[in-house]
Coordinates of N, CA and C in Angstrom, one line a residue:
X1 N -44.7 36.5 92.6 CA -44.0 37.0 93.7 C -42.5 37.2 93.4
X2 N -42.0 38.4 93.8 CA -40.6 38.7 93.4 C -39.6 38.0 94.3
X3 N -38.4 37.8 93.8 CA -37.4 37.1 94.5 C -37.1 37.7 95.9
X4 N -37.1 39.0 96.0 CA -36.8 39.6 97.3 C -37.9 39.3 98.3
X5 N -39.2 39.3 97.8 CA -40.3 38.9 98.7 C -40.2 37.5 99.2
X6 N -39.8 36.6 98.3 CA -39.7 35.2 98.6 C -38.6 35.0 99.6
X7 N -37.4 35.6 99.4 CA -36.3 35.5 100.2 C -36.5 36.0 101.6
X8 N -37.4 37.0 101.8 CA -37.7 37.6 103.1 C -38.3 36.6 104.1
X9 N -38.9 35.6 103.5 CA -39.5 34.5 104.4 C -38.5 33.5 104.9
X10 N -37.3 33.5 104.3 CA -36.3 32.5 104.7 C -35.2 33.0 105.5
X11 N -35.4 34.0 106.3 CA -34.4 34.6 107.1 C -34.2 34.0 108.5
X12 N -35.2 33.2 108.9 CA -35.1 32.6 110.2 C -35.9 31.3 110.2
X13 N -35.5 30.4 111.1 CA -36.2 29.1 111.2 C -37.7 29.2 111.5
X14 N -38.0 30.2 112.3 CA -39.4 30.3 112.7 C -40.2 31.1 111.5
X15 N -39.5 32.0 110.9 CA -40.1 32.8 109.9 C -40.4 32.1 108.6
X16 N -39.6 31.0 108.4 CA -39.8 30.2 107.1 C -41.2 29.6 107.1
X17 N -41.8 29.3 108.2 CA -43.1 28.7 108.2 C -44.2 29.7 107.7
X18 N -43.9 31.0 107.7 CA -44.8 32.0 107.2 C -45.1 31.9 105.7
X19 N -44.2 31.2 105.0 CA -44.4 31.1 103.5 C -45.5 30.2 103.2
X20 N -45.8 29.2 104.1 CA -46.9 28.3 103.8 C -48.3 28.9 103.7
X21 N -48.7 29.8 104.5 CA -50.0 30.5 104.3 C -50.0 31.3 103.0
X22 N -48.9 31.8 102.5 CA -48.8 32.5 101.3 C -49.1 31.5 100.1
X23 N -48.7 30.3 100.3 CA -48.9 29.2 99.2 C -50.2 28.5 99.4
X24 N -50.9 28.7 100.5 CA -52.1 27.9 100.8 C -53.2 27.9 99.7
X25 N -53.4 29.1 99.1 CA -54.4 29.1 98.0 C -54.0 28.2 96.9
X26 N -52.7 28.2 96.5 CA -52.2 27.3 95.5 C -52.4 25.8 95.9
X27 N -52.0 25.5 97.1 CA -52.2 24.1 97.6 C -53.6 23.7 97.6
X28 N -54.5 24.6 98.0 CA -56.0 24.2 98.0 C -56.5 24.0 96.6
X29 N -56.0 24.8 95.7 CA -56.4 24.6 94.3 C -55.9 23.3 93.7
X30 N -54.6 22.9 94.0 CA -54.1 21.7 93.6 C -54.9 20.5 94.1
X31 N -55.2 20.6 95.4 CA -56.0 19.5 96.1 C -57.4 19.4 95.4
X32 N -58.0 20.5 95.1 CA -59.3 20.6 94.4 C -59.2 19.9 93.0
X33 N -58.2 20.3 92.3 CA -58.1 19.8 90.9 C -57.9 18.3 91.0
X34 N -57.0 17.8 91.9 CA -56.7 16.4 92.1 C -58.0 15.6 92.4
X35 N -58.8 16.2 93.3 CA -60.0 15.5 93.7 C -61.0 15.4 92.6
X36 N -61.1 16.5 91.8 CA -62.0 16.5 90.6 C -61.5 15.4 89.6
X37 N -60.2 15.3 89.4 CA -59.7 14.3 88.4 C -60.0 12.9 89.0
X38 N -59.9 12.7 90.3 CA -60.2 11.4 90.8 C -61.7 11.1 90.8
X39 N -62.5 12.1 91.1 CA -63.9 11.8 91.2 C -64.7 11.8 89.9
X40 N -64.6 12.8 89.1 CA -65.4 12.9 87.9 C -64.6 13.2 86.6
X41 N -63.4 13.8 86.8 CA -62.6 14.2 85.7 C -63.1 15.5 85.0
X42 N -62.6 15.8 83.9 CA -63.0 17.0 83.2 C -63.4 16.5 81.8
X43 N -64.5 17.1 81.3 CA -65.1 16.5 80.1 C -64.8 17.1 78.8
X44 N -64.6 18.4 78.7 CA -64.4 19.1 77.4 C -62.9 19.5 77.2
X45 N -62.5 19.6 75.9 CA -61.2 20.0 75.6 C -60.9 21.4 76.1
X46 N -61.9 22.3 76.0 CA -61.7 23.7 76.5 C -61.4 23.7 78.0
X47 N -62.2 22.9 78.7 CA -62.0 22.8 80.2 C -60.7 22.2 80.6
X48 N -60.2 21.2 79.8 CA -58.9 20.6 80.1 C -57.8 21.6 79.7
X49 N -57.9 22.3 78.6 CA -56.9 23.3 78.3 C -56.8 24.4 79.3
X50 N -57.9 24.8 79.9 CA -57.9 25.8 81.0 C -57.2 25.3 82.2
X51 N -57.5 24.0 82.5 CA -56.9 23.3 83.6 C -55.3 23.3 83.4
X52 N -54.9 23.0 82.3 CA -53.4 22.9 82.0 C -52.8 24.3 82.2
X53 N -53.4 25.3 81.7 CA -52.9 26.7 81.9 C -52.9 27.0 83.4
X54 N -53.9 26.7 84.1 CA -53.9 27.0 85.5 C -52.8 26.3 86.3
X55 N -52.7 25.0 86.0 CA -51.6 24.2 86.6 C -50.2 24.7 86.3
X56 N -50.0 25.2 85.1 CA -48.7 25.8 84.7 C -48.5 27.0 85.5
X57 N -49.6 27.8 85.7 CA -49.5 29.0 86.5 C -49.1 28.7 87.9
X58 N -49.7 27.7 88.5 CA -49.4 27.3 89.8 C -47.9 26.9 89.9
X59 N -47.5 26.1 88.9 CA -46.1 25.7 88.9 C -45.1 26.9 88.8
X60 N -45.5 27.8 88.0 CA -44.7 29.0 87.9 C -44.6 29.8 89.2
X61 N -45.7 29.8 90.0 CA -45.7 30.5 91.3 C -44.9 29.7 92.3
X62 N -45.0 28.4 92.3 CA -44.3 27.6 93.4 C -42.8 27.3 93.1
X63 N -42.4 27.2 91.9 CA -41.1 26.8 91.6 C -40.0 27.7 92.1
X64 N -40.1 29.0 91.9 CA -39.1 29.9 92.5 C -39.1 29.8 94.1
X65 N -40.2 29.6 94.7 CA -40.2 29.5 96.1 C -39.5 28.2 96.5
X66 N -39.7 27.1 95.8 CA -38.9 25.9 96.0 C -37.4 26.1 95.9
X67 N -37.0 26.9 94.9 CA -35.6 27.2 94.7 C -35.0 27.9 95.9
X68 N -35.7 28.9 96.4 CA -35.2 29.6 97.5 C -35.2 28.7 98.8
X69 N -36.3 27.9 98.9 CA -36.4 27.0 100.1 C -35.3 26.0 100.1
X70 N -34.9 25.4 98.9 CA -33.9 24.4 98.8 C -32.5 25.1 99.2
X71 N -32.3 26.2 98.6 CA -31.0 26.9 98.9 C -30.9 27.3 100.4
X72 N -32.0 27.8 100.9 CA -31.9 28.2 102.3 C -31.7 27.0 103.2
X73 N -32.4 25.9 102.9 CA -32.2 24.7 103.7 C -30.7 24.2 103.7
X74 N -30.1 24.2 102.5 CA -28.7 23.7 102.4 C -27.8 24.7 103.1
X75 N -28.0 26.0 102.8 CA -27.1 27.0 103.4 C -27.2 27.0 104.9
X76 N -28.4 26.9 105.5 CA -28.5 27.0 106.9 C -28.0 25.7 107.6
X77 N -28.2 24.6 107.0 CA -27.7 23.3 107.5 C -26.2 23.3 107.5
X78 N -25.6 23.8 106.5 CA -24.1 23.9 106.4 C -23.6 24.9 107.5
X79 N -24.3 26.0 107.6 CA -23.9 27.0 108.6 C -24.0 26.4 110.0
X80 N -25.1 25.8 110.3 CA -25.2 25.1 111.6 C -24.1 24.1 111.9
X81 N -23.8 23.3 111.0 CA -22.8 22.3 111.1 C -21.5 22.9 111.4
X82 N -21.1 23.9 110.6 CA -19.7 24.6 110.8 C -19.7 25.4 112.1
X83 N -20.7 26.0 112.5 CA -20.7 26.8 113.7 C -20.6 25.8 114.9
X84 N -21.3 24.7 114.9 CA -21.2 23.8 116.0 C -19.8 23.1 116.0
X85 N -19.2 22.9 114.8 CA -17.9 22.3 114.7 C -16.8 23.2 115.3
X86 N -16.9 24.5 114.9 CA -16.0 25.5 115.4 C -16.0 25.6 116.9
X87 N -17.2 25.6 117.5 CA -17.4 25.7 119.0 C -16.7 24.5 119.6
X88 N -16.9 23.3 119.1 CA -16.3 22.1 119.7 C -14.8 22.1 119.6
X89 N -14.3 22.5 118.4 CA -12.9 22.6 118.2 C -12.2 23.6 119.1
X90 N -12.9 24.8 119.3 CA -12.4 25.8 120.1 C -12.3 25.4 121.6
X91 N -13.3 24.5 122.0 CA -13.3 24.0 123.3 C -12.4 22.8 123.5
X92 N -11.8 22.4 122.4 CA -10.9 21.2 122.5 C -11.6 19.9 122.6
X93 N -12.9 19.9 122.3 CA -13.7 18.7 122.4 C -13.6 17.8 121.1
X94 N -13.9 16.6 121.3 CA -13.9 15.7 120.1 C -15.1 16.0 119.2
X95 N -14.7 16.1 117.9 CA -15.7 16.4 116.9 C -16.2 15.1 116.2
X96 N -17.5 14.8 116.4 CA -18.0 13.6 115.7 C -19.0 14.0 114.6
X97 N -18.6 13.8 113.4 CA -19.4 14.2 112.2 C -20.9 13.8 112.3
X98 N -21.1 12.5 112.6 CA -22.5 12.0 112.6 C -23.3 12.8 113.6
X99 N -22.8 13.1 114.8 CA -23.5 13.9 115.8 C -23.8 15.3 115.3
X100 N -22.8 15.9 114.7 CA -22.9 17.3 114.2 C -23.9 17.3 113.0
X101 N -23.9 16.3 112.2 CA -24.9 16.3 111.1 C -26.3 16.2 111.6
X102 N -26.5 15.3 112.6 CA -27.8 15.2 113.2 C -28.3 16.5 113.8
X103 N -27.4 17.1 114.6 CA -27.7 18.4 115.3 C -28.1 19.5 114.3
X104 N -27.3 19.6 113.2 CA -27.5 20.6 112.2 C -28.8 20.3 111.5
X105 N -29.1 19.0 111.2 CA -30.3 18.7 110.5 C -31.5 19.0 111.4
X106 N -31.4 18.7 112.7 CA -32.5 19.1 113.6 C -32.7 20.6 113.7
X107 N -31.7 21.3 113.7 CA -31.7 22.8 113.8 C -32.5 23.4 112.6
X108 N -32.4 22.8 111.5 CA -33.0 23.4 110.3 C -34.3 22.7 109.9
X109 N -34.9 22.0 110.8 CA -36.1 21.1 110.4 C -37.2 21.9 109.8
X110 N -37.4 23.2 110.2 CA -38.5 24.0 109.6 C -38.2 24.3 108.1
X111 N -36.9 24.5 107.8 CA -36.5 24.7 106.4 C -36.8 23.5 105.6
X112 N -36.5 22.3 106.1 CA -36.7 21.1 105.4 C -38.2 20.8 105.2
X113 N -38.9 21.1 106.3 CA -40.4 20.8 106.2 C -41.0 21.7 105.1
X114 N -40.7 22.9 105.0 CA -41.2 23.8 104.0 C -40.8 23.4 102.6
X115 N -39.5 23.1 102.5 CA -39.0 22.6 101.2 C -39.7 21.3 100.8
X116 N -39.9 20.4 101.7 CA -40.6 19.1 101.3 C -42.0 19.3 101.0
X117 N -42.7 20.2 101.7 CA -44.1 20.4 101.3 C -44.3 21.0 99.9
X118 N -43.5 22.0 99.7 CA -43.6 22.7 98.4 C -43.1 21.7 97.3
X119 N -42.1 21.0 97.5 CA -41.6 20.0 96.5 C -42.7 19.0 96.2
X120 N -43.4 18.5 97.3 CA -44.5 17.5 97.1 C -45.6 18.1 96.2
X121 N -46.0 19.3 96.5 CA -47.1 19.9 95.7 C -46.7 20.2 94.3
X122 N -45.4 20.5 94.0 CA -44.9 20.7 92.7 C -45.0 19.4 91.9
X123 N -44.6 18.3 92.6 CA -44.7 17.0 92.1 C -46.1 16.6 91.7
X124 N -47.0 16.9 92.5 CA -48.5 16.7 92.2 C -48.9 17.5 91.0
X125 N -48.5 18.8 91.0 CA -48.8 19.6 89.8 C -48.3 19.0 88.5
X126 N -47.1 18.5 88.5 CA -46.5 17.9 87.3 C -47.3 16.7 86.9
X127 N -47.7 15.9 87.9 CA -48.5 14.7 87.6 C -49.9 15.1 87.1
X128 N -50.5 16.1 87.7 CA -51.8 16.6 87.2 C -51.7 17.1 85.7
X129 N -50.6 17.8 85.4 CA -50.4 18.3 84.1 C -50.3 17.2 83.1
X130 N -49.5 16.1 83.4 CA -49.4 15.0 82.6 C -50.8 14.3 82.4
X131 N -51.5 14.2 83.5 CA -52.8 13.5 83.4 C -53.8 14.4 82.5
X132 N -53.7 15.7 82.7 CA -54.6 16.6 81.9 C -54.2 16.5 80.4
X133 N -52.9 16.5 80.1 CA -52.5 16.4 78.7 C -53.0 15.1 78.1
X134 N -53.0 14.0 78.9 CA -53.5 12.7 78.4 C -55.0 12.8 78.1
X135 N -55.7 13.4 79.1 CA -57.1 13.6 78.9 C -57.4 14.4 77.6
X136 N -56.6 15.5 77.4 CA -56.8 16.3 76.2 C -56.6 15.5 75.0
X137 N -55.6 14.7 74.9 CA -55.3 13.9 73.7 C -56.5 13.0 73.5
X138 N -57.0 12.3 74.6 CA -58.1 11.4 74.4 C -59.4 12.1 74.0
X139 N -59.6 13.3 74.5 CA -60.7 14.1 74.1 C -60.6 14.5 72.6
X140 N -59.5 14.9 72.2 CA -59.3 15.2 70.8 C -59.5 14.0 69.9
X141 N -59.0 12.8 70.3 CA -59.3 11.6 69.5 C -60.7 11.3 69.4
X142 N -61.4 11.4 70.6 CA -62.9 11.1 70.6 C -63.6 12.1 69.7
X143 N -63.2 13.3 69.7 CA -63.9 14.3 68.9 C -63.7 14.0 67.4
X144 N -62.4 13.6 67.0 CA -62.1 13.2 65.6 C -62.9 12.0 65.2
X145 N -63.1 11.0 66.1 CA -63.8 9.8 65.8 C -65.3 10.1 65.6
X146 N -65.9 11.1 66.3 CA -67.3 11.5 66.2 C -67.4 12.2 64.8
X147 N -66.5 13.0 64.5 CA -66.5 13.8 63.2 C -66.4 12.8 62.0
X148 N -65.6 11.8 62.1 CA -65.4 10.9 61.0 C -66.6 10.1 60.6

């Protein structure tokens, strides 16, 4: 997915949620791989190598989206905070940072939700890659022991 395509999903608090269905196929595959590793594992080196390639591909797909999601969350939260602060200052009202921070945080909750979901799945992908690499090493050791 190109940067401009990714960024187009992060133009509004409601629109940001539309990126999740775009990522759903990747999320489903991550869940499926995780379940297989938990239940039965992968048995051959070839199978595990394919799994590592697939997981790397998923990581390559999701990481740029996470980058845009993180940036959009931060920028929108800062914008919300400063806009609210300017309104209060213009009205001559007392500015309480804690209240403004909470209001800004609430206003961008969809951005945070999307960022957290994608971040969590990337974390799972990285864990699955490490597990698959360990399985591959064990598989190679077992193969060498059988040959010896």
